[in-house]
PDB file of C-alpha atoms in Angstrom:
ATOM      1  CA  MET A  24     179.101  25.183 -20.804  1.00  0.00           C
ATOM      2  CA  ASP A  25     180.248  21.019 -19.945  1.00  0.00           C
ATOM      3  CA  ASN A  26     183.085  22.806 -18.280  1.00  0.00           C
ATOM      4  CA  PHE A  27     180.764  24.719 -16.006  1.00  0.00           C
ATOM      5  CA  ILE A  28     178.611  21.776 -15.334  1.00  0.00           C
ATOM      6  CA  PHE A  29     181.473  19.530 -14.102  1.00  0.00           C
ATOM      7  CA  SER A  30     182.486  22.911 -11.711  1.00  0.00           C
ATOM      8  CA  VAL A  31     179.024  23.169  -9.932  1.00  0.00           C
ATOM      9  CA  ASN A  32     178.942  19.152 -10.092  1.00  0.00           C
ATOM     10  CA  VAL A  33     182.087  19.054  -7.800  1.00  0.00           C
ATOM     11  CA  THR A  34     181.561  21.942  -5.229  1.00  0.00           C
ATOM     12  CA  ILE A  35     177.534  22.400  -4.945  1.00  0.00           C
ATOM     13  CA  PRO A  36     177.122  18.399  -3.200  1.00  0.00           C
ATOM     14  CA  ILE A  37     180.098  19.784  -0.727  1.00  0.00           C
ATOM     15  CA  PHE A  38     178.487  22.683   0.099  1.00  0.00           C
ATOM     16  CA  LEU A  39     175.110  21.076   0.106  1.00  0.00           C
ATOM     17  CA  VAL A  40     176.750  18.446   3.005  1.00  0.00           C
ATOM     18  CA  MET A  41     178.152  21.717   5.028  1.00  0.00           C
ATOM     19  CA  ILE A  42     174.328  23.180   4.529  1.00  0.00           C
ATOM     20  CA  LEU A  43     172.757  19.665   6.022  1.00  0.00           C
ATOM     21  CA  GLY A  44     174.897  20.411   8.753  1.00  0.00           C
ATOM     22  CA  PHE A  45     173.972  23.854   9.528  1.00  0.00           C
ATOM     23  CA  ILE A  46     170.543  22.808   9.289  1.00  0.00           C
ATOM     24  CA  LEU A  47     170.756  19.923  11.631  1.00  0.00           C
ATOM     25  CA  GLN A  48     172.201  22.266  14.224  1.00  0.00           C
ATOM     26  CA  LYS A  49     170.141  24.470  14.042  1.00  0.00           C
ATOM     27  CA  ILE A  50     167.133  22.369  14.909  1.00  0.00           C
ATOM     28  CA  ASN A  51     168.876  20.880  17.462  1.00  0.00           C
ATOM     29  CA  PHE A  52     169.532  17.784  16.014  1.00  0.00           C
ATOM     30  CA  PHE A  53     173.127  18.034  16.350  1.00  0.00           C
ATOM     31  CA  SER A  54     174.090  19.572  19.864  1.00  0.00           C
ATOM     32  CA  GLU A  55     177.101  21.497  20.280  1.00  0.00           C
ATOM     33  CA  GLU A  56     178.673  18.913  22.237  1.00  0.00           C
ATOM     34  CA  PHE A  57     178.378  16.748  19.485  1.00  0.00           C
ATOM     35  CA  VAL A  58     179.610  19.267  17.182  1.00  0.00           C
ATOM     36  CA  LYS A  59     182.708  19.662  19.500  1.00  0.00           C
ATOM     37  CA  ILE A  60     182.850  15.810  20.075  1.00  0.00           C
ATOM     38  CA  ALA A  61     182.951  15.173  15.839  1.00  0.00           C
ATOM     39  CA  ASN A  62     185.324  17.983  15.378  1.00  0.00           C
ATOM     40  CA  LYS A  63     187.745  16.470  17.830  1.00  0.00           C
ATOM     41  CA  TYR A  64     186.908  13.018  16.110  1.00  0.00           C
ATOM     42  CA  VAL A  65     187.433  13.572  12.636  1.00  0.00           C
ATOM     43  CA  PHE A  66     190.913  15.172  13.429  1.00  0.00           C
ATOM     44  CA  VAL A  67     192.540  13.046  16.234  1.00  0.00           C
ATOM     45  CA  ILE A  68     190.976   9.753  14.251  1.00  0.00           C
ATOM     46  CA  ALA A  69     189.299   9.865  10.629  1.00  0.00           C
ATOM     47  CA  LEU A  70     191.575  12.477   8.966  1.00  0.00           C
ATOM     48  CA  PRO A  71     194.756  10.853  10.023  1.00  0.00           C
ATOM     49  CA  ALA A  72     193.474   7.084   9.186  1.00  0.00           C
ATOM     50  CA  MET A  73     192.644   8.229   5.656  1.00  0.00           C
ATOM     51  CA  LEU A  74     196.055  10.059   5.116  1.00  0.00           C
ATOM     52  CA  PHE A  75     197.889   6.953   6.365  1.00  0.00           C
ATOM     53  CA  ARG A  76     195.620   4.417   4.442  1.00  0.00           C
ATOM     54  CA  ASP A  77     196.373   6.805   1.013  1.00  0.00           C
ATOM     55  CA  ILE A  78     199.913   7.152   1.743  1.00  0.00           C
ATOM     56  CA  SER A  79     200.796   3.884   2.928  1.00  0.00           C
ATOM     57  CA  ALA A  80     199.053   2.191   0.008  1.00  0.00           C
ATOM     58  CA  SER A  81     201.211   4.634  -2.325  1.00  0.00           C
ATOM     59  CA  ASP A  82     204.404   4.558  -3.930  1.00  0.00           C
ATOM     60  CA  VAL A  83     206.299   7.530  -2.277  1.00  0.00           C
ATOM     61  CA  ARG A  84     209.126   7.015  -4.057  1.00  0.00           C
ATOM     62  CA  GLU A  85     207.625   6.771  -7.879  1.00  0.00           C
ATOM     63  CA  ASP A  86     204.598   9.464  -6.712  1.00  0.00           C
ATOM     64  CA  MET A  87     206.902  12.281  -5.030  1.00  0.00           C
ATOM     65  CA  ASN A  88     207.212  15.299  -6.305  1.00  0.00           C
ATOM     66  CA  LEU A  89     209.834  17.411  -4.777  1.00  0.00           C
ATOM     67  CA  SER A  90     208.735  20.753  -7.034  1.00  0.00           C
ATOM     68  CA  PHE A  91     204.950  20.552  -5.951  1.00  0.00           C
ATOM     69  CA  PHE A  92     206.459  19.933  -2.072  1.00  0.00           C
ATOM     70  CA  LEU A  93     208.868  22.833  -2.182  1.00  0.00           C
ATOM     71  CA  TYR A  94     205.975  25.014  -4.340  1.00  0.00           C
ATOM     72  CA  CYS A  95     203.680  24.355  -1.623  1.00  0.00           C
ATOM     73  CA  MET A  96     206.024  25.374   1.083  1.00  0.00           C
ATOM     74  CA  ILE A  97     207.512  28.635  -0.657  1.00  0.00           C
ATOM     75  CA  VAL A  98     204.152  29.726  -1.466  1.00  0.00           C
ATOM     76  CA  THR A  99     202.816  29.223   2.095  1.00  0.00           C
ATOM     77  CA  ILE A 100     205.449  31.397   3.502  1.00  0.00           C
ATOM     78  CA  VAL A 101     205.447  34.019   0.830  1.00  0.00           C
ATOM     79  CA  MET A 102     201.890  34.705   0.681  1.00  0.00           C
ATOM     80  CA  PHE A 103     201.296  34.719   4.777  1.00  0.00           C
ATOM     81  CA  PHE A 104     204.256  37.402   4.495  1.00  0.00           C
ATOM     82  CA  ALA A 105     202.382  39.569   1.737  1.00  0.00           C
ATOM     83  CA  VAL A 106     199.050  39.635   3.243  1.00  0.00           C
ATOM     84  CA  TRP A 107     201.110  41.039   6.471  1.00  0.00           C
ATOM     85  CA  GLY A 108     202.942  43.140   4.878  1.00  0.00           C
ATOM     86  CA  ILE A 109     199.467  44.803   3.194  1.00  0.00           C
ATOM     87  CA  ALA A 110     197.734  44.672   6.074  1.00  0.00           C
ATOM     88  CA  THR A 111     200.431  46.820   7.769  1.00  0.00           C
ATOM     89  CA  LEU A 112     200.464  48.988   4.684  1.00  0.00           C
ATOM     90  CA  CYS A 113     196.993  49.435   4.186  1.00  0.00           C
ATOM     91  CA  LEU A 114     195.138  49.303   7.630  1.00  0.00           C
ATOM     92  CA  LYS A 115     195.255  52.867   9.806  1.00  0.00           C
ATOM     93  CA  ASP A 116     194.153  50.782  12.401  1.00  0.00           C
ATOM     94  CA  LYS A 117     196.940  48.824  13.509  1.00  0.00           C
ATOM     95  CA  THR A 118     195.198  46.459  16.104  1.00  0.00           C
ATOM     96  CA  LEU A 119     193.779  45.061  12.986  1.00  0.00           C
ATOM     97  CA  VAL A 120     196.746  43.723  11.360  1.00  0.00           C
ATOM     98  CA  GLY A 121     197.491  40.426  13.239  1.00  0.00           C
ATOM     99  CA  ALA A 122     194.041  39.182  12.942  1.00  0.00           C
ATOM    100  CA  PHE A 123     193.451  40.428   9.199  1.00  0.00           C
ATOM    101  CA  ALA A 124     197.012  38.842   7.926  1.00  0.00           C
ATOM    102  CA  GLN A 125     196.209  35.603   9.651  1.00  0.00           C
ATOM    103  CA  ALA A 126     192.198  35.441   7.971  1.00  0.00           C
ATOM    104  CA  GLY A 127     193.513  36.496   4.861  1.00  0.00           C
ATOM    105  CA  ALA A 128     195.878  33.559   4.503  1.00  0.00           C
ATOM    106  CA  ARG A 129     195.150  30.772   6.521  1.00  0.00           C
ATOM    107  CA  GLY A 130     192.400  28.774   5.046  1.00  0.00           C
ATOM    108  CA  SER A 131     190.888  25.420   5.581  1.00  0.00           C
ATOM    109  CA  ALA A 132     193.603  23.505   3.576  1.00  0.00           C
ATOM    110  CA  ALA A 133     193.149  19.921   4.964  1.00  0.00           C
ATOM    111  CA  VAL A 134     189.813  19.067   5.190  1.00  0.00           C
ATOM    112  CA  LEU A 135     188.251  20.933   2.374  1.00  0.00           C
ATOM    113  CA  GLY A 136     191.198  19.932   0.398  1.00  0.00           C
ATOM    114  CA  ILE A 137     190.942  16.485   0.360  1.00  0.00           C
ATOM    115  CA  ALA A 138     187.138  16.722   0.104  1.00  0.00           C
ATOM    116  CA  PHE A 139     187.088  18.714  -3.629  1.00  0.00           C
ATOM    117  CA  VAL A 140     190.271  16.383  -4.674  1.00  0.00           C
ATOM    118  CA  GLU A 141     188.099  13.373  -4.011  1.00  0.00           C
ATOM    119  CA  ASN A 142     185.513  14.600  -5.562  1.00  0.00           C
ATOM    120  CA  ILE A 143     187.522  15.472  -8.784  1.00  0.00           C
ATOM    121  CA  CYS A 144     190.069  12.753  -9.057  1.00  0.00           C
ATOM    122  CA  GLY A 145     188.444   9.740  -6.969  1.00  0.00           C
ATOM    123  CA  GLU A 146     191.154  10.322  -4.770  1.00  0.00           C
ATOM    124  CA  VAL A 147     193.792  12.491  -2.332  1.00  0.00           C
ATOM    125  CA  GLY A 148     196.772  12.439  -4.804  1.00  0.00           C
ATOM    126  CA  MET A 149     199.583  13.798  -3.105  1.00  0.00           C
ATOM    127  CA  THR A 150     197.617  15.931  -1.375  1.00  0.00           C
ATOM    128  CA  PRO A 151     198.889  15.278   1.862  1.00  0.00           C
ATOM    129  CA  LEU A 152     202.187  16.484   0.396  1.00  0.00           C
ATOM    130  CA  MET A 153     200.627  19.792   0.849  1.00  0.00           C
ATOM    131  CA  ILE A 154     199.237  19.399   3.736  1.00  0.00           C
ATOM    132  CA  VAL A 155     202.839  18.638   5.470  1.00  0.00           C
ATOM    133  CA  ALA A 156     204.437  21.333   3.060  1.00  0.00           C
ATOM    134  CA  ALA A 157     202.079  24.083   3.733  1.00  0.00           C
ATOM    135  CA  VAL A 158     199.670  23.698   6.908  1.00  0.00           C
ATOM    136  CA  PRO A 159     202.872  23.372   9.369  1.00  0.00           C
ATOM    137  CA  PHE A 160     203.340  26.751   8.384  1.00  0.00           C
ATOM    138  CA  PHE A 161     200.101  27.809   8.132  1.00  0.00           C
ATOM    139  CA  ASN A 162     200.393  27.626  12.408  1.00  0.00           C
ATOM    140  CA  ILE A 163     203.755  28.772  12.818  1.00  0.00           C
ATOM    141  CA  MET A 164     203.224  31.764  10.196  1.00  0.00           C
ATOM    142  CA  SER A 165     200.040  32.377  12.396  1.00  0.00           C
ATOM    143  CA  VAL A 166     201.466  32.465  15.675  1.00  0.00           C
ATOM    144  CA  ILE A 167     204.514  35.104  14.641  1.00  0.00           C
ATOM    145  CA  ILE A 168     201.892  37.327  12.950  1.00  0.00           C
ATOM    146  CA  LEU A 169     199.286  37.119  16.059  1.00  0.00           C
ATOM    147  CA  VAL A 170     202.616  37.799  18.463  1.00  0.00           C
ATOM    148  CA  PHE A 171     203.824  40.208  16.757  1.00  0.00           C
ATOM    149  CA  ASN A 172     200.730  41.995  16.579  1.00  0.00           C
ATOM    150  CA  ALA A 173     199.138  41.716  19.654  1.00  0.00           C
ATOM    151  CA  SER A 174     197.176  44.427  21.115  1.00  0.00           C
ATOM    152  CA  THR A 175     198.579  44.024  24.821  1.00  0.00           C
ATOM    153  CA  GLU A 176     202.300  45.399  25.836  1.00  0.00           C
ATOM    154  CA  LYS A 177     204.066  42.611  26.536  1.00  0.00           C
ATOM    155  CA  LYS A 178     204.176  39.968  23.370  1.00  0.00           C
ATOM    156  CA  ASP A 179     204.297  36.574  24.582  1.00  0.00           C
ATOM    157  CA  TYR A 180     207.421  34.878  22.286  1.00  0.00           C
ATOM    158  CA  GLY A 181     206.703  31.483  24.142  1.00  0.00           C
ATOM    159  CA  ARG A 182     204.155  30.969  21.730  1.00  0.00           C
ATOM    160  CA  ILE A 183     206.006  30.695  18.689  1.00  0.00           C
ATOM    161  CA  LYS A 184     208.108  27.759  20.556  1.00  0.00           C
ATOM    162  CA  GLN A 185     204.787  25.871  21.828  1.00  0.00           C
ATOM    163  CA  ALA A 186     203.718  26.197  17.963  1.00  0.00           C
ATOM    164  CA  GLY A 187     206.057  24.180  16.557  1.00  0.00           C
ATOM    165  CA  ILE A 188     205.727  21.494  19.605  1.00  0.00           C
ATOM    166  CA  ASN A 189     201.922  21.465  18.760  1.00  0.00           C
ATOM    167  CA  ILE A 190     203.034  20.926  14.912  1.00  0.00           C
ATOM    168  CA  VAL A 191     205.302  17.777  16.231  1.00  0.00           C
ATOM    169  CA  LYS A 192     202.201  16.584  17.871  1.00  0.00           C
ATOM    170  CA  ASN A 193     199.728  17.149  15.360  1.00  0.00           C
ATOM    171  CA  PRO A 194     197.777  13.586  14.742  1.00  0.00           C
ATOM    172  CA  ILE A 195     197.538  14.577  11.105  1.00  0.00           C
ATOM    173  CA  ILE A 196     201.334  15.313  10.550  1.00  0.00           C
ATOM    174  CA  ILE A 197     202.301  12.130  12.704  1.00  0.00           C
ATOM    175  CA  ALA A 198     199.500   9.871  10.262  1.00  0.00           C
ATOM    176  CA  ILE A 199     201.429  11.594   7.254  1.00  0.00           C
ATOM    177  CA  LEU A 200     204.976  10.704   8.360  1.00  0.00           C
ATOM    178  CA  ALA A 201     203.377   7.276   9.847  1.00  0.00           C
ATOM    179  CA  GLY A 202     202.441   6.451   6.417  1.00  0.00           C
ATOM    180  CA  LEU A 203     205.299   7.960   4.371  1.00  0.00           C
ATOM    181  CA  VAL A 204     207.180   5.162   7.021  1.00  0.00           C
ATOM    182  CA  VAL A 205     205.189   2.070   5.625  1.00  0.00           C
ATOM    183  CA  SER A 206     205.494   2.984   1.985  1.00  0.00           C
ATOM    184  CA  LEU A 207     208.921   3.896   2.140  1.00  0.00           C
ATOM    185  CA  LEU A 208     209.851   0.384   3.546  1.00  0.00           C
ATOM    186  CA  GLY A 209     207.561  -1.376   1.307  1.00  0.00           C
ATOM    187  CA  ILE A 210     205.570  -2.892   4.150  1.00  0.00           C
ATOM    188  CA  ARG A 211     202.301  -4.082   3.096  1.00  0.00           C
ATOM    189  CA  LEU A 212     199.494  -3.979   5.836  1.00  0.00           C
ATOM    190  CA  PRO A 213     197.582  -7.081   7.080  1.00  0.00           C
ATOM    191  CA  LEU A 214     194.046  -6.960   5.160  1.00  0.00           C
ATOM    192  CA  ILE A 215     192.474  -6.618   8.744  1.00  0.00           C
ATOM    193  CA  VAL A 216     194.420  -3.412   9.237  1.00  0.00           C
ATOM    194  CA  GLY A 217     194.359  -2.046   5.920  1.00  0.00           C
ATOM    195  CA  ARG A 218     190.306  -2.498   5.989  1.00  0.00           C
ATOM    196  CA  THR A 219     189.608  -1.355   9.392  1.00  0.00           C
ATOM    197  CA  PHE A 220     192.146   1.919   8.157  1.00  0.00           C
ATOM    198  CA  ASP A 221     189.857   2.017   5.120  1.00  0.00           C
ATOM    199  CA  TYR A 222     186.178   2.099   6.930  1.00  0.00           C
ATOM    200  CA  VAL A 223     187.793   4.468   9.364  1.00  0.00           C
ATOM    201  CA  GLY A 224     189.237   7.184   6.849  1.00  0.00           C
ATOM    202  CA  ARG A 225     185.822   6.884   4.511  1.00  0.00           C
ATOM    203  CA  THR A 226     183.900   8.630   7.780  1.00  0.00           C
ATOM    204  CA  ALA A 227     186.366  11.720   7.396  1.00  0.00           C
ATOM    205  CA  THR A 228     185.240  13.770   4.816  1.00  0.00           C
ATOM    206  CA  PRO A 229     181.549  13.407   5.370  1.00  0.00           C
ATOM    207  CA  ILE A 230     181.725  14.430   9.158  1.00  0.00           C
ATOM    208  CA  ALA A 231     184.021  16.939   8.563  1.00  0.00           C
ATOM    209  CA  LEU A 232     181.584  18.898   6.359  1.00  0.00           C
ATOM    210  CA  LEU A 233     178.710  18.168   8.459  1.00  0.00           C
ATOM    211  CA  VAL A 234     180.824  19.214  11.353  1.00  0.00           C
ATOM    212  CA  VAL A 235     181.624  22.465   9.409  1.00  0.00           C
ATOM    213  CA  GLY A 236     178.547  23.062   8.465  1.00  0.00           C
ATOM    214  CA  ALA A 237     177.068  22.899  12.075  1.00  0.00           C
ATOM    215  CA  GLY A 238     179.764  25.305  13.246  1.00  0.00           C
ATOM    216  CA  PHE A 239     179.106  27.691  11.007  1.00  0.00           C
ATOM    217  CA  HIS A 240     176.848  31.233  13.076  1.00  0.00           C
ATOM    218  CA  PHE A 241     175.493  33.858  11.055  1.00  0.00           C
ATOM    219  CA  LYS A 242     175.138  35.887  14.318  1.00  0.00           C
ATOM    220  CA  GLU A 243     178.386  37.447  14.292  1.00  0.00           C
ATOM    221  CA  ALA A 244     179.337  40.857  14.803  1.00  0.00           C
ATOM    222  CA  ILE A 245     178.780  42.672  11.464  1.00  0.00           C
ATOM    223  CA  GLN A 246     180.819  45.514  12.033  1.00  0.00           C
ATOM    224  CA  LYS A 247     184.452  46.369  10.934  1.00  0.00           C
ATOM    225  CA  ILE A 248     183.021  45.569   7.412  1.00  0.00           C
ATOM    226  CA  GLY A 249     185.339  47.175   5.139  1.00  0.00           C
ATOM    227  CA  PRO A 250     188.805  45.334   6.599  1.00  0.00           C
ATOM    228  CA  ALA A 251     186.817  42.039   6.402  1.00  0.00           C
ATOM    229  CA  ILE A 252     185.996  42.214   2.427  1.00  0.00           C
ATOM    230  CA  GLY A 253     189.409  43.248   2.008  1.00  0.00           C
ATOM    231  CA  ALA A 254     190.758  39.605   3.697  1.00  0.00           C
ATOM    232  CA  SER A 255     188.145  38.071   1.891  1.00  0.00           C
ATOM    233  CA  PHE A 256     188.780  39.589  -1.510  1.00  0.00           C
ATOM    234  CA  ILE A 257     192.348  38.400  -1.011  1.00  0.00           C
ATOM    235  CA  LYS A 258     191.576  34.944   0.414  1.00  0.00           C
ATOM    236  CA  LEU A 259     189.251  34.011  -2.216  1.00  0.00           C
ATOM    237  CA  ILE A 260     190.596  35.892  -5.516  1.00  0.00           C
ATOM    238  CA  GLY A 261     193.654  37.640  -4.664  1.00  0.00           C
ATOM    239  CA  LEU A 262     195.946  34.505  -3.845  1.00  0.00           C
ATOM    240  CA  PRO A 263     194.828  32.320  -6.604  1.00  0.00           C
ATOM    241  CA  LEU A 264     195.133  34.932  -9.113  1.00  0.00           C
ATOM    242  CA  VAL A 265     198.244  35.533  -8.313  1.00  0.00           C
ATOM    243  CA  PHE A 266     199.884  32.025  -7.523  1.00  0.00           C
ATOM    244  CA  LEU A 267     198.108  29.735  -9.440  1.00  0.00           C
ATOM    245  CA  PRO A 268     199.263  30.940 -13.312  1.00  0.00           C
ATOM    246  CA  ILE A 269     202.801  29.941 -11.830  1.00  0.00           C
ATOM    247  CA  ALA A 270     201.096  26.535 -10.819  1.00  0.00           C
ATOM    248  CA  TYR A 271     200.046  26.047 -14.599  1.00  0.00           C
ATOM    249  CA  LYS A 272     203.138  27.141 -16.102  1.00  0.00           C
ATOM    250  CA  ILE A 273     205.271  24.785 -13.789  1.00  0.00           C
ATOM    251  CA  GLY A 274     202.381  21.957 -15.109  1.00  0.00           C
ATOM    252  CA  PHE A 275     201.302  20.068 -12.217  1.00  0.00           C
ATOM    253  CA  ALA A 276     199.170  16.930 -12.321  1.00  0.00           C
ATOM    254  CA  PRO A 277     195.349  17.661 -11.905  1.00  0.00           C
ATOM    255  CA  SER A 278     195.552  16.379  -8.264  1.00  0.00           C
ATOM    256  CA  GLU A 279     198.295  18.779  -7.519  1.00  0.00           C
ATOM    257  CA  MET A 280     196.391  21.781  -9.336  1.00  0.00           C
ATOM    258  CA  VAL A 281     193.335  20.983  -7.412  1.00  0.00           C
ATOM    259  CA  ALA A 282     195.240  20.667  -3.942  1.00  0.00           C
ATOM    260  CA  ILE A 283     197.049  23.900  -4.576  1.00  0.00           C
ATOM    261  CA  LEU A 284     194.020  25.728  -5.807  1.00  0.00           C
ATOM    262  CA  MET A 285     192.457  24.470  -1.792  1.00  0.00           C
ATOM    263  CA  MET A 286     195.696  25.652   0.051  1.00  0.00           C
ATOM    264  CA  LEU A 287     195.081  29.101  -2.117  1.00  0.00           C
ATOM    265  CA  ALA A 288     191.319  29.861  -1.865  1.00  0.00           C
ATOM    266  CA  SER A 289     190.129  27.667   0.154  1.00  0.00           C
ATOM    267  CA  PRO A 290     187.536  29.704   2.931  1.00  0.00           C
ATOM    268  CA  THR A 291     189.044  30.858   5.926  1.00  0.00           C
ATOM    269  CA  THR A 292     189.226  28.419   8.888  1.00  0.00           C
ATOM    270  CA  ALA A 293     187.215  28.794  12.202  1.00  0.00           C
ATOM    271  CA  SER A 294     190.067  27.690  14.236  1.00  0.00           C
ATOM    272  CA  CYS A 295     191.338  31.470  13.420  1.00  0.00           C
ATOM    273  CA  TYR A 296     188.999  32.593  15.539  1.00  0.00           C
ATOM    274  CA  ILE A 297     189.814  30.716  18.564  1.00  0.00           C
ATOM    275  CA  MET A 298     193.643  31.881  17.722  1.00  0.00           C
ATOM    276  CA  ALA A 299     193.065  35.327  17.243  1.00  0.00           C
ATOM    277  CA  LYS A 300     190.785  35.737  20.590  1.00  0.00           C
ATOM    278  CA  ASN A 301     193.243  33.849  22.781  1.00  0.00           C
ATOM    279  CA  MET A 302     195.920  36.037  21.426  1.00  0.00           C
ATOM    280  CA  ASP A 303     195.172  39.202  21.549  1.00  0.00           C
ATOM    281  CA  ASN A 304     194.234  39.873  18.311  1.00  0.00           C
ATOM    282  CA  ASP A 305     190.633  41.065  16.689  1.00  0.00           C
ATOM    283  CA  GLY A 306     188.109  38.304  17.233  1.00  0.00           C
ATOM    284  CA  ASP A 307     185.220  40.145  15.340  1.00  0.00           C
ATOM    285  CA  LEU A 308     187.347  40.784  12.479  1.00  0.00           C
ATOM    286  CA  THR A 309     188.188  37.464  11.936  1.00  0.00           C
ATOM    287  CA  SER A 310     184.467  35.779  12.661  1.00  0.00           C
ATOM    288  CA  ASN A 311     183.148  38.141   9.642  1.00  0.00           C
ATOM    289  CA  VAL A 312     186.196  37.229   7.013  1.00  0.00           C
ATOM    290  CA  ILE A 313     185.089  33.450   8.412  1.00  0.00           C
ATOM    291  CA  VAL A 314     181.706  34.208   7.446  1.00  0.00           C
ATOM    292  CA  ILE A 315     182.135  35.794   4.050  1.00  0.00           C
ATOM    293  CA  THR A 316     184.655  33.253   2.707  1.00  0.00           C
ATOM    294  CA  THR A 317     182.451  30.603   3.990  1.00  0.00           C
ATOM    295  CA  LEU A 318     179.275  32.125   2.255  1.00  0.00           C
ATOM    296  CA  LEU A 319     181.130  33.004  -1.043  1.00  0.00           C
ATOM    297  CA  SER A 320     183.560  30.295  -1.580  1.00  0.00           C
ATOM    298  CA  SER A 321     180.931  28.048  -2.852  1.00  0.00           C
ATOM    299  CA  VAL A 322     180.899  30.424  -6.021  1.00  0.00           C
ATOM    300  CA  THR A 323     184.647  31.465  -6.163  1.00  0.00           C
ATOM    301  CA  LEU A 324     185.702  27.902  -5.719  1.00  0.00           C
ATOM    302  CA  THR A 325     183.398  26.591  -8.220  1.00  0.00           C
ATOM    303  CA  LEU A 326     184.804  29.479 -10.811  1.00  0.00           C
ATOM    304  CA  TRP A 327     188.181  28.757 -10.001  1.00  0.00           C
ATOM    305  CA  ILE A 328     187.340  24.634 -10.833  1.00  0.00           C
ATOM    306  CA  PHE A 329     185.865  26.207 -14.310  1.00  0.00           C
ATOM    307  CA  VAL A 330     188.824  27.908 -15.019  1.00  0.00           C
ATOM    308  CA  LEU A 331     191.372  25.086 -14.357  1.00  0.00           C
ATOM    309  CA  ARG A 332     188.972  22.769 -16.148  1.00  0.00           C
ATOM    310  CA  SER A 333     188.779  25.328 -19.172  1.00  0.00           C
ATOM    311  CA  LEU A 334     192.357  25.272 -19.283  1.00  0.00           C
ATOM    312  CA  ASN A 335     192.759  21.319 -19.397  1.00  0.00           C
ATOM    313  CA  CYS A 336     194.420  21.612 -15.819  1.00  0.00           C
ATOM    314  CA  ILE A 337     192.094  19.390 -14.244  1.00  0.00           C
TER     315      ILE A 337
END
């Protein structure tokens, strides 16, 4: 019972803040423009500031876990190809393959991952390593899958090159790399600078959760429900069921196990819909998976944390 209470105490506050964001948007306390600006603020300013703060203040040489980094990178690539293969083999309607594969593999690893690790461990730990190892491949693999499964006859392969350029320009990746440089060189930031990054970084998680909730929409077309349920099952249950036991056998630290869980089992990120629509893939299926995984992840993540807690992994 203690493990279950621990799990509920971890997950429910996070989802309550998201629900608050949803309610505030519905009563027009948050406008669409505010949500858009707040989302950009978190992505460009607050989240990079928090990651830079935590990494630059850590001893990367001592804390660096190469096996954790390689695990996250390899598993990300494998799971995308696996879901892509399942979609190709199982879906009769081949126009759904790209949307199914992306939505079934790509989650909100950065924002929700940091929120959960902070809530459980009190600090982000090596979550930035997971972000560096996994999130770039989230983008690269998504673009590759969507390009090769676009409904138009002409495939825009130039998007794959553009995806690589966008990853290099990503503020989160830049902040992580800058933090690594500062840590490796042993540079101590002036107190004023350090506290400024600390204050700004502390706004990342609460604003991000409010924005995720505010950006949630029930009025999505509930069609193609079968493939949507299939992709949601893979995202929330299938992937962690396959890859978490491997992480358990390797014996990663608690913060690393939570980061891996979020890499595997976090709900499908809303950016999947934007990418699917703009790259001639099925937007309705993608939006359905986002809705289903967001609704059910409060239950599935609680259960997965309960399992990890019962196994003394966290």
